[in-house]
Short mmCIF file of C-alpha atoms in Angstrom, two decimals:
data_model
loop_
_atom_site.label_atom_id
_atom_site.label_comp_id
_atom_site.label_asym_id
_atom_site.label_seq_id
_atom_site.Cartn_x
_atom_site.Cartn_y
_atom_site.Cartn_z
CA MET A 299 0.00 0.00 0.00
CA THR A 300 1.08 3.58 -0.61
CA ALA A 301 1.14 6.18 2.14
CA ALA A 302 -1.95 7.81 0.58
CA GLU A 303 -3.83 4.48 0.61
CA ILE A 304 -2.96 3.85 4.27
CA ILE A 305 -4.20 7.32 5.22
CA LYS A 306 -7.38 6.75 3.20
CA ASP A 307 -8.04 3.52 5.13
CA ILE A 308 -7.41 5.29 8.45
CA LYS A 309 -9.87 8.02 7.49
CA SER A 310 -12.38 5.23 6.78
CA ARG A 311 -11.65 3.77 10.27
CA LYS A 312 -10.04 0.66 8.79
CA TYR A 313 -7.31 0.18 11.37
CA LYS A 314 -4.59 -2.39 11.93
CA PRO A 315 -3.43 -3.30 15.47
CA VAL A 316 0.25 -2.83 14.51
CA TYR A 317 1.95 -0.64 11.91
CA LEU A 318 5.62 -0.84 10.96
CA LEU A 319 6.57 2.19 8.88
CA HIS A 320 10.16 1.73 7.75
CA GLY A 321 12.54 2.71 4.95
CA GLU A 322 15.13 5.18 3.78
CA GLU A 323 12.72 8.02 2.88
CA PRO A 324 11.51 9.64 6.13
CA TYR A 325 8.89 11.87 4.47
CA PHE A 326 6.23 9.18 3.94
CA ILE A 327 6.87 7.65 7.38
CA ASP A 328 6.28 11.05 8.98
CA LEU A 329 3.23 11.60 6.77
CA VAL A 330 1.48 8.43 7.96
CA GLY A 331 2.75 8.62 11.55
CA ASN A 332 1.69 12.26 11.95
CA HIS A 333 -1.72 11.56 10.48
CA ILE A 334 -2.31 8.79 13.01
CA GLU A 335 -1.01 10.97 15.85
CA HIS A 336 -3.15 13.99 15.02
CA ASN A 337 -6.31 12.52 13.54
CA LEU A 338 -7.13 9.03 14.77
CA LEU A 339 -8.35 10.10 18.25
CA SER A 340 -10.29 13.22 19.17
CA ASP A 341 -8.59 15.82 21.37
CA ALA A 342 -10.70 14.66 24.32
CA GLU A 343 -9.65 11.02 23.81
CA LYS A 344 -5.92 11.72 23.44
CA GLY A 345 -5.37 12.67 27.08
CA PHE A 346 -5.97 9.13 28.38
CA ASN A 347 -5.48 7.07 25.24
CA GLN A 348 -2.47 8.31 23.29
CA THR A 349 1.16 7.61 24.12
CA VAL A 350 4.03 9.00 22.01
CA VAL A 351 7.60 7.93 22.84
CA TYR A 352 11.00 8.14 21.13
CA GLY A 353 13.17 5.10 20.48
CA LYS A 354 16.30 6.37 22.22
CA ASP A 355 14.31 7.33 25.35
CA THR A 356 12.28 4.15 25.77
CA ASP A 357 12.51 0.34 25.78
CA ILE A 358 10.39 -2.56 24.62
CA MET A 359 8.80 -3.24 28.02
CA THR A 360 7.64 0.40 28.36
CA VAL A 361 6.10 0.20 24.89
CA LEU A 362 4.43 -3.15 25.63
CA ASN A 363 3.06 -1.98 28.98
CA ALA A 364 1.45 0.95 27.17
CA ALA A 365 0.16 -1.27 24.36
CA LYS A 366 -1.48 -3.74 26.79
CA ARG A 367 -3.62 -1.08 28.48
CA TYR A 368 -7.28 -0.83 27.57
CA PRO A 369 -8.73 2.44 26.25
CA MET A 370 -10.65 4.75 28.61
CA MET A 371 -13.88 6.25 27.28
CA ALA A 372 -12.76 5.52 23.71
CA ASP A 373 -12.79 2.62 21.28
CA TYR A 374 -9.04 2.62 20.77
CA GLN A 375 -5.80 3.70 22.32
CA VAL A 376 -2.78 4.72 20.22
CA VAL A 377 0.88 4.02 21.01
CA ILE A 378 3.44 5.61 18.66
CA VAL A 379 7.17 4.90 18.78
CA LYS A 380 8.99 7.63 16.87
CA GLU A 381 12.61 7.15 15.74
CA ALA A 382 12.08 3.45 16.42
CA GLN A 383 15.41 2.65 14.75
CA ASP A 384 17.09 3.94 17.92
CA MET A 385 15.26 1.48 20.21
CA LYS A 386 16.69 -1.85 21.38
CA TRP A 387 14.37 -4.44 19.85
CA GLY A 388 15.00 -7.48 22.06
CA LYS A 389 16.19 -10.98 21.25
CA ASP A 390 13.75 -11.98 18.49
CA ASP A 391 14.15 -15.49 19.90
CA ASP A 392 12.72 -18.71 18.50
CA LYS A 393 11.64 -20.02 21.87
CA LYS A 394 8.09 -19.10 22.69
CA GLY A 395 7.73 -16.74 25.60
CA ILE A 396 11.33 -15.53 25.71
CA ASP A 397 10.73 -12.45 23.58
CA PRO A 398 7.80 -10.46 25.05
CA LEU A 399 7.53 -8.26 21.95
CA LEU A 400 7.20 -11.27 19.65
CA SER A 401 4.58 -12.76 21.96
CA TYR A 402 2.55 -9.53 21.83
CA LEU A 403 2.85 -9.15 18.06
CA GLU A 404 1.56 -12.67 17.52
CA LYS A 405 -1.63 -11.73 19.42
CA PRO A 406 -1.89 -7.93 19.54
CA LEU A 407 -4.64 -6.26 21.56
CA PRO A 408 -7.35 -5.30 19.03
CA SER A 409 -8.20 -2.11 20.93
CA THR A 410 -4.60 -0.82 20.67
CA ILE A 411 -3.06 0.72 17.57
CA LEU A 412 0.71 0.33 17.92
CA VAL A 413 2.84 2.28 15.43
CA PHE A 414 6.60 1.93 14.90
CA CYS A 415 8.21 4.75 12.86
CA TYR A 416 11.54 3.21 11.83
CA LYS A 417 13.39 5.76 9.68
CA TYR A 418 16.57 6.06 7.57
CA GLY A 419 16.86 2.37 6.83
CA LYS A 420 15.00 -0.89 6.28
CA PHE A 421 13.88 -3.13 9.11
CA ASP A 422 15.49 -6.58 8.89
CA LYS A 423 12.95 -8.71 7.02
CA ARG A 424 14.55 -11.91 8.30
CA LYS A 425 13.52 -11.20 11.88
CA LYS A 426 10.54 -12.97 13.39
CA THR A 427 9.38 -9.57 14.64
CA TYR A 428 8.99 -8.44 11.02
CA LYS A 429 7.12 -11.59 10.04
CA ALA A 430 4.81 -11.31 13.04
CA ILE A 431 3.91 -7.69 12.18
CA ASP A 432 3.39 -8.67 8.55
CA LYS A 433 0.90 -11.33 9.67
CA SER A 434 -1.00 -9.39 12.33
CA GLY A 435 -0.66 -5.80 11.14
CA LEU A 436 0.62 -3.70 8.25
CA ILE A 437 4.14 -3.01 7.00
CA PHE A 438 4.88 0.01 4.83
CA GLU A 439 8.29 0.46 3.23
CA SER A 440 9.12 4.07 2.37
CA ALA A 441 11.60 3.90 -0.49
CA THR A 442 13.82 6.75 -1.64
CA LEU A 443 12.37 8.51 -4.66
CA TYR A 444 14.63 8.52 -7.71
CA ASP A 445 15.68 11.98 -8.89
CA SER A 446 13.84 11.49 -12.19
CA LYS A 447 10.56 10.87 -10.33
CA VAL A 448 10.74 13.99 -8.13
CA PRO A 449 9.19 16.47 -10.64
CA ALA A 450 6.13 14.23 -11.01
CA TRP A 451 5.88 13.94 -7.21
CA ILE A 452 6.05 17.74 -6.92
CA GLU A 453 3.25 18.10 -9.48
CA GLY A 454 1.12 15.58 -7.57
CA PHE A 455 1.79 17.29 -4.23
CA ILE A 456 0.83 20.67 -5.70
CA SER A 457 -2.28 19.24 -7.39
CA ASP A 458 -3.50 17.73 -4.10
CA LYS A 459 -3.35 21.24 -2.60
CA GLY A 460 -5.46 22.72 -5.40
CA TYR A 461 -2.60 24.35 -7.33
CA LYS A 462 -0.81 23.80 -10.62
CA ILE A 463 2.89 24.10 -11.40
CA SER A 464 4.68 24.53 -14.72
CA THR A 465 7.01 21.83 -15.99
CA GLN A 466 9.98 24.21 -15.86
CA ALA A 467 9.22 25.19 -12.26
CA SER A 468 8.91 21.60 -11.00
CA ALA A 469 12.09 20.63 -12.87
CA MET A 470 14.03 23.53 -11.34
CA LEU A 471 12.80 22.71 -7.84
CA SER A 472 13.86 19.10 -8.32
CA GLU A 473 17.30 20.06 -9.59
CA TYR A 474 17.82 22.68 -6.87
CA LEU A 475 16.47 20.78 -3.84
CA GLY A 476 17.36 17.22 -4.85
CA ASN A 477 15.17 14.34 -3.64
CA ASP A 478 14.77 15.39 0.01
CA LEU A 479 10.96 15.25 0.03
CA SER A 480 10.59 16.80 3.48
CA LYS A 481 12.62 19.81 2.38
CA ILE A 482 10.74 20.08 -0.91
CA ALA A 483 7.34 19.85 0.83
CA ASN A 484 8.37 22.55 3.30
CA GLU A 485 9.48 24.88 0.48
CA LEU A 486 6.29 24.19 -1.49
CA GLU A 487 4.13 24.98 1.54
CA LYS A 488 5.89 28.35 1.90
CA LEU A 489 5.64 28.95 -1.84
CA MET A 490 1.88 28.37 -1.89
CA LEU A 491 1.39 31.05 0.75
CA ASN A 492 2.53 33.57 -1.86
CA VAL A 493 0.49 32.25 -4.77
CA ALA A 494 -3.29 32.55 -5.13
CA ALA A 495 -5.17 29.23 -4.95
CA GLY A 496 -5.76 27.76 -8.38
CA GLN A 497 -2.99 29.83 -9.97
CA GLU A 498 -0.16 28.05 -11.77
CA ILE A 499 3.18 28.24 -10.00
CA SER A 500 5.70 29.50 -12.53
CA LEU A 501 9.47 29.57 -12.78
CA LYS A 502 9.36 33.21 -11.63
CA HIS A 503 7.41 32.25 -8.47
CA VAL A 504 10.13 29.71 -7.65
CA GLN A 505 12.92 32.19 -8.29
CA ASP A 506 11.23 34.95 -6.29
CA ASN A 507 10.26 32.85 -3.27
CA ILE A 508 12.83 30.08 -2.82
CA GLY A 509 16.02 32.11 -2.91
CA ILE A 510 17.04 31.14 -6.42
CA SER A 511 18.42 34.21 -8.18
CA LYS A 512 17.02 34.58 -11.68
CA GLU A 513 20.44 35.26 -13.21
CA TYR A 514 22.88 33.83 -10.69
CA ASN A 515 21.99 30.29 -9.69
CA VAL A 516 23.58 26.89 -10.07
CA PHE A 517 21.44 26.09 -13.15
CA GLU A 518 22.63 29.23 -14.92
CA LEU A 519 26.16 28.23 -13.88
CA GLN A 520 25.69 24.80 -15.49
CA THR A 521 24.36 26.44 -18.66
CA ALA A 522 27.28 28.90 -18.76
CA LEU A 523 29.78 26.07 -18.25
CA GLY A 524 28.06 24.07 -20.99
CA LYS A 525 28.52 27.03 -23.36
CA LYS A 526 32.04 27.69 -22.05
CA ASP A 527 30.93 31.26 -21.38
CA ALA A 528 33.79 32.29 -19.09
CA PHE A 529 32.46 35.81 -18.54
CA LYS A 530 29.07 34.55 -17.32
CA VAL A 531 30.69 31.83 -15.20
CA ASN A 532 32.83 34.43 -13.42
CA GLN A 533 29.83 36.72 -12.89
CA ILE A 534 27.92 33.88 -11.22
CA ILE A 535 30.88 32.75 -9.08
CA ASN A 536 31.44 36.34 -7.90
CA TYR A 537 27.76 36.49 -6.93
CA PHE A 538 28.07 33.19 -5.06
CA GLU A 539 31.14 34.51 -3.23
CA ALA A 540 29.21 37.62 -2.15
CA ASN A 541 26.16 35.56 -1.07
CA PRO A 542 27.60 32.39 0.51
CA LYS A 543 24.56 31.61 2.68
CA ASN A 544 22.28 31.29 -0.35
CA ASN A 545 24.91 29.45 -2.39
CA PRO A 546 26.97 27.21 -0.09
CA ILE A 547 29.86 25.50 -1.81
CA VAL A 548 28.59 22.05 -0.79
CA LEU A 549 25.34 22.66 -2.68
CA VAL A 550 27.12 24.04 -5.75
CA LEU A 551 29.65 21.19 -5.89
CA GLY A 552 26.90 18.61 -5.36
CA ASN A 553 24.85 19.99 -8.25
CA LEU A 554 27.88 20.25 -10.53
CA ASN A 555 28.89 16.68 -9.72
CA ASN A 556 25.39 15.50 -10.58
CA PHE A 557 25.44 17.57 -13.78
CA PHE A 558 28.81 16.35 -15.06
CA SER A 559 28.04 12.75 -14.06
CA LYS A 560 25.08 12.98 -16.44
CA VAL A 561 27.33 14.58 -19.09
CA LEU A 562 29.59 11.55 -18.70
CA ALA A 563 26.59 9.25 -19.12
CA TYR A 564 25.61 11.26 -22.22
CA HIS A 565 28.82 10.14 -23.92
CA TYR A 566 27.86 6.49 -23.42
CA ILE A 567 24.33 6.76 -24.82
CA LYS A 568 24.07 5.72 -28.46
CA ASP A 569 20.49 6.83 -29.14
CA LYS A 570 20.69 10.57 -28.59
CA SER A 571 17.08 11.39 -29.41
CA GLN A 572 15.59 13.85 -26.88
CA GLN A 573 13.10 11.31 -25.53
CA ASN A 574 15.73 8.61 -25.04
CA LEU A 575 18.24 11.01 -23.49
CA ALA A 576 15.62 12.24 -21.01
CA ARG A 577 14.83 8.64 -20.05
CA GLU A 578 18.43 7.43 -19.85
CA LEU A 579 19.72 10.49 -17.96
CA GLY A 580 16.69 10.57 -15.66
CA VAL A 581 15.98 14.26 -16.34
CA ASN A 582 13.07 16.34 -17.53
CA PRO A 583 13.13 16.80 -21.35
CA TYR A 584 13.33 20.55 -20.65
CA PHE A 585 16.95 20.09 -19.49
CA VAL A 586 18.15 17.72 -22.22
CA LYS A 587 19.54 20.57 -24.35
CA ASP A 588 21.89 21.55 -21.51
CA TYR A 589 23.45 18.08 -21.49
CA GLU A 590 23.69 17.99 -25.28
CA LEU A 591 25.53 21.32 -25.25
CA ALA A 592 27.86 20.27 -22.44
CA GLY A 593 28.52 16.96 -24.18
CA ARG A 594 29.71 18.84 -27.26
CA SER A 595 31.83 21.24 -25.16
CA TYR A 596 33.54 18.57 -23.05
CA ASN A 597 34.65 15.29 -24.56
CA TYR A 598 34.81 12.07 -22.56
CA PRO A 599 38.40 12.49 -21.19
CA LYS A 600 37.75 16.12 -20.19
CA THR A 601 34.50 15.16 -18.46
CA MET A 602 36.32 12.48 -16.47
CA GLN A 603 38.94 15.09 -15.51
CA ILE A 604 36.21 17.54 -14.39
CA ILE A 605 34.62 14.93 -12.13
CA SER A 606 38.05 14.33 -10.61
CA TYR A 607 38.43 18.10 -10.04
CA LEU A 608 35.03 18.23 -8.33
CA ARG A 609 36.04 15.50 -5.89
CA GLU A 610 39.36 17.23 -5.23
CA TYR A 611 37.71 20.57 -4.49
CA ASP A 612 35.03 18.96 -2.36
CA LEU A 613 37.82 17.72 -0.09
CA LYS A 614 39.55 21.11 -0.17
CA SER A 615 36.30 22.83 0.81
CA LYS A 616 36.28 20.59 3.90
CA GLY A 617 39.80 21.66 4.88
CA VAL A 618 41.75 18.77 3.38
CA ASP A 619 45.10 20.13 2.13
CA SER A 620 43.68 23.64 1.83
CA THR A 621 42.72 26.62 3.98
CA ALA A 622 41.67 28.85 1.05
CA PRO A 623 38.30 30.65 1.28
CA HIS A 624 35.44 28.92 -0.54
CA GLY A 625 35.16 31.77 -3.06
CA GLU A 626 38.78 31.33 -4.10
CA LEU A 627 38.35 27.57 -4.38
CA MET A 628 35.36 28.02 -6.67
CA LYS A 629 37.30 30.42 -8.92
CA GLU A 630 40.21 27.96 -9.18
CA LEU A 631 37.82 25.13 -9.99
CA MET A 632 35.99 27.10 -12.69
CA PHE A 633 39.29 27.96 -14.36
CA LYS A 634 40.30 24.28 -14.44
CA ILE A 635 36.92 23.23 -15.85
CA LEU A 636 36.96 25.85 -18.59
CA HIS A 637 40.59 25.45 -19.68
#
C-alpha cells in the first residue's frame, strides 16, 4: 500500500493493530505517523489514550506496557514509537515466551493501535518480529524517490493542494532541492502562501520565493559552463562569493557533480534522441539541451577530468590540504573546468 492508501483507510476507520513504517525516505513515514497521531483520536480522547515515545528514550517493556492497556472512554488507544530505529528491539528469539515483543505481536490487543516509525533504513525482514507484524498488522516500506521521479511527485503534491505548477518550475525545484521530500514539501508549503489558490506556480514564483536568483543560480552556472561562457561563469561565481549563505559550496559542488556525471553518461548513450536522453539520464526533457551542449563542449576524457576536479575541491572545501576561502576555491575550480 502507498502512504496515501494507508491514510485513506485510516480516514475510513479501517485500522490495523500494529503498523511498521520503515525505509530510507523519512517523508512518507512522517506523513502516515503524523496523520495517526493527530487525527485518529479526538482531542478529548488523546489525554488518556495516546502515548508517544521516542526510540532512544524508551525500551520494549515500556512500549508493551502501554500497548497492553485498555482504552478509557474511547474505542481505541494509540501508542506511537517515533525514531524506532534507535530502540533496542530485544532478542527476536525462537523459543516461545522468551521475547515479550514477539509474543505480543503474535496476538496484539485489538483495541490498541501500535505504530513503529523506523526511519533512515529498512527493518530486517529476516527477523521474526517483522514476520509477526506482517501477519497481524501492516508493514509500509518508504523507499527513496529517484531523482527522475521527483518532478512528477512535486506536481502531484501541488495538485492535491489545489494548485498547478509549470514543468519548468517543478524541474528547477527538483534540480535545486534534490530528492529530500521533506525539504521540498516545506518549500512548497511556503511557496503556496505567496500564490493565489488555483494559480499556476511559474518559474518566476520559484525564483522569487525560494532564494534562487534569476540570473545567478547553479542552473545558470551549469548552462554557462556548458557554453564555455567564461564571462558569465565568473559573474555567477562572484555572486556566489558575495552571497555564501544562499549558495553554499557544498550545494554548488553537489549539483555540478550531478550535472557532469550525467554529461559523462551522455557520452555512453548511443540513441541521442531527446526522448531517449531524457529517459536514460533521468531528467526532464526541458533540461536535455543543456546536457547535449555540455557533451559537445567537453569530450569524454575532459568530463572524467572535471569529475576528478570536483572530488578534489570537495575535499579542499572541507579543509583537506587547503585553507583557502570557498570563493577562491570556486574560482580555481571554474578555471580548471573551462581550460
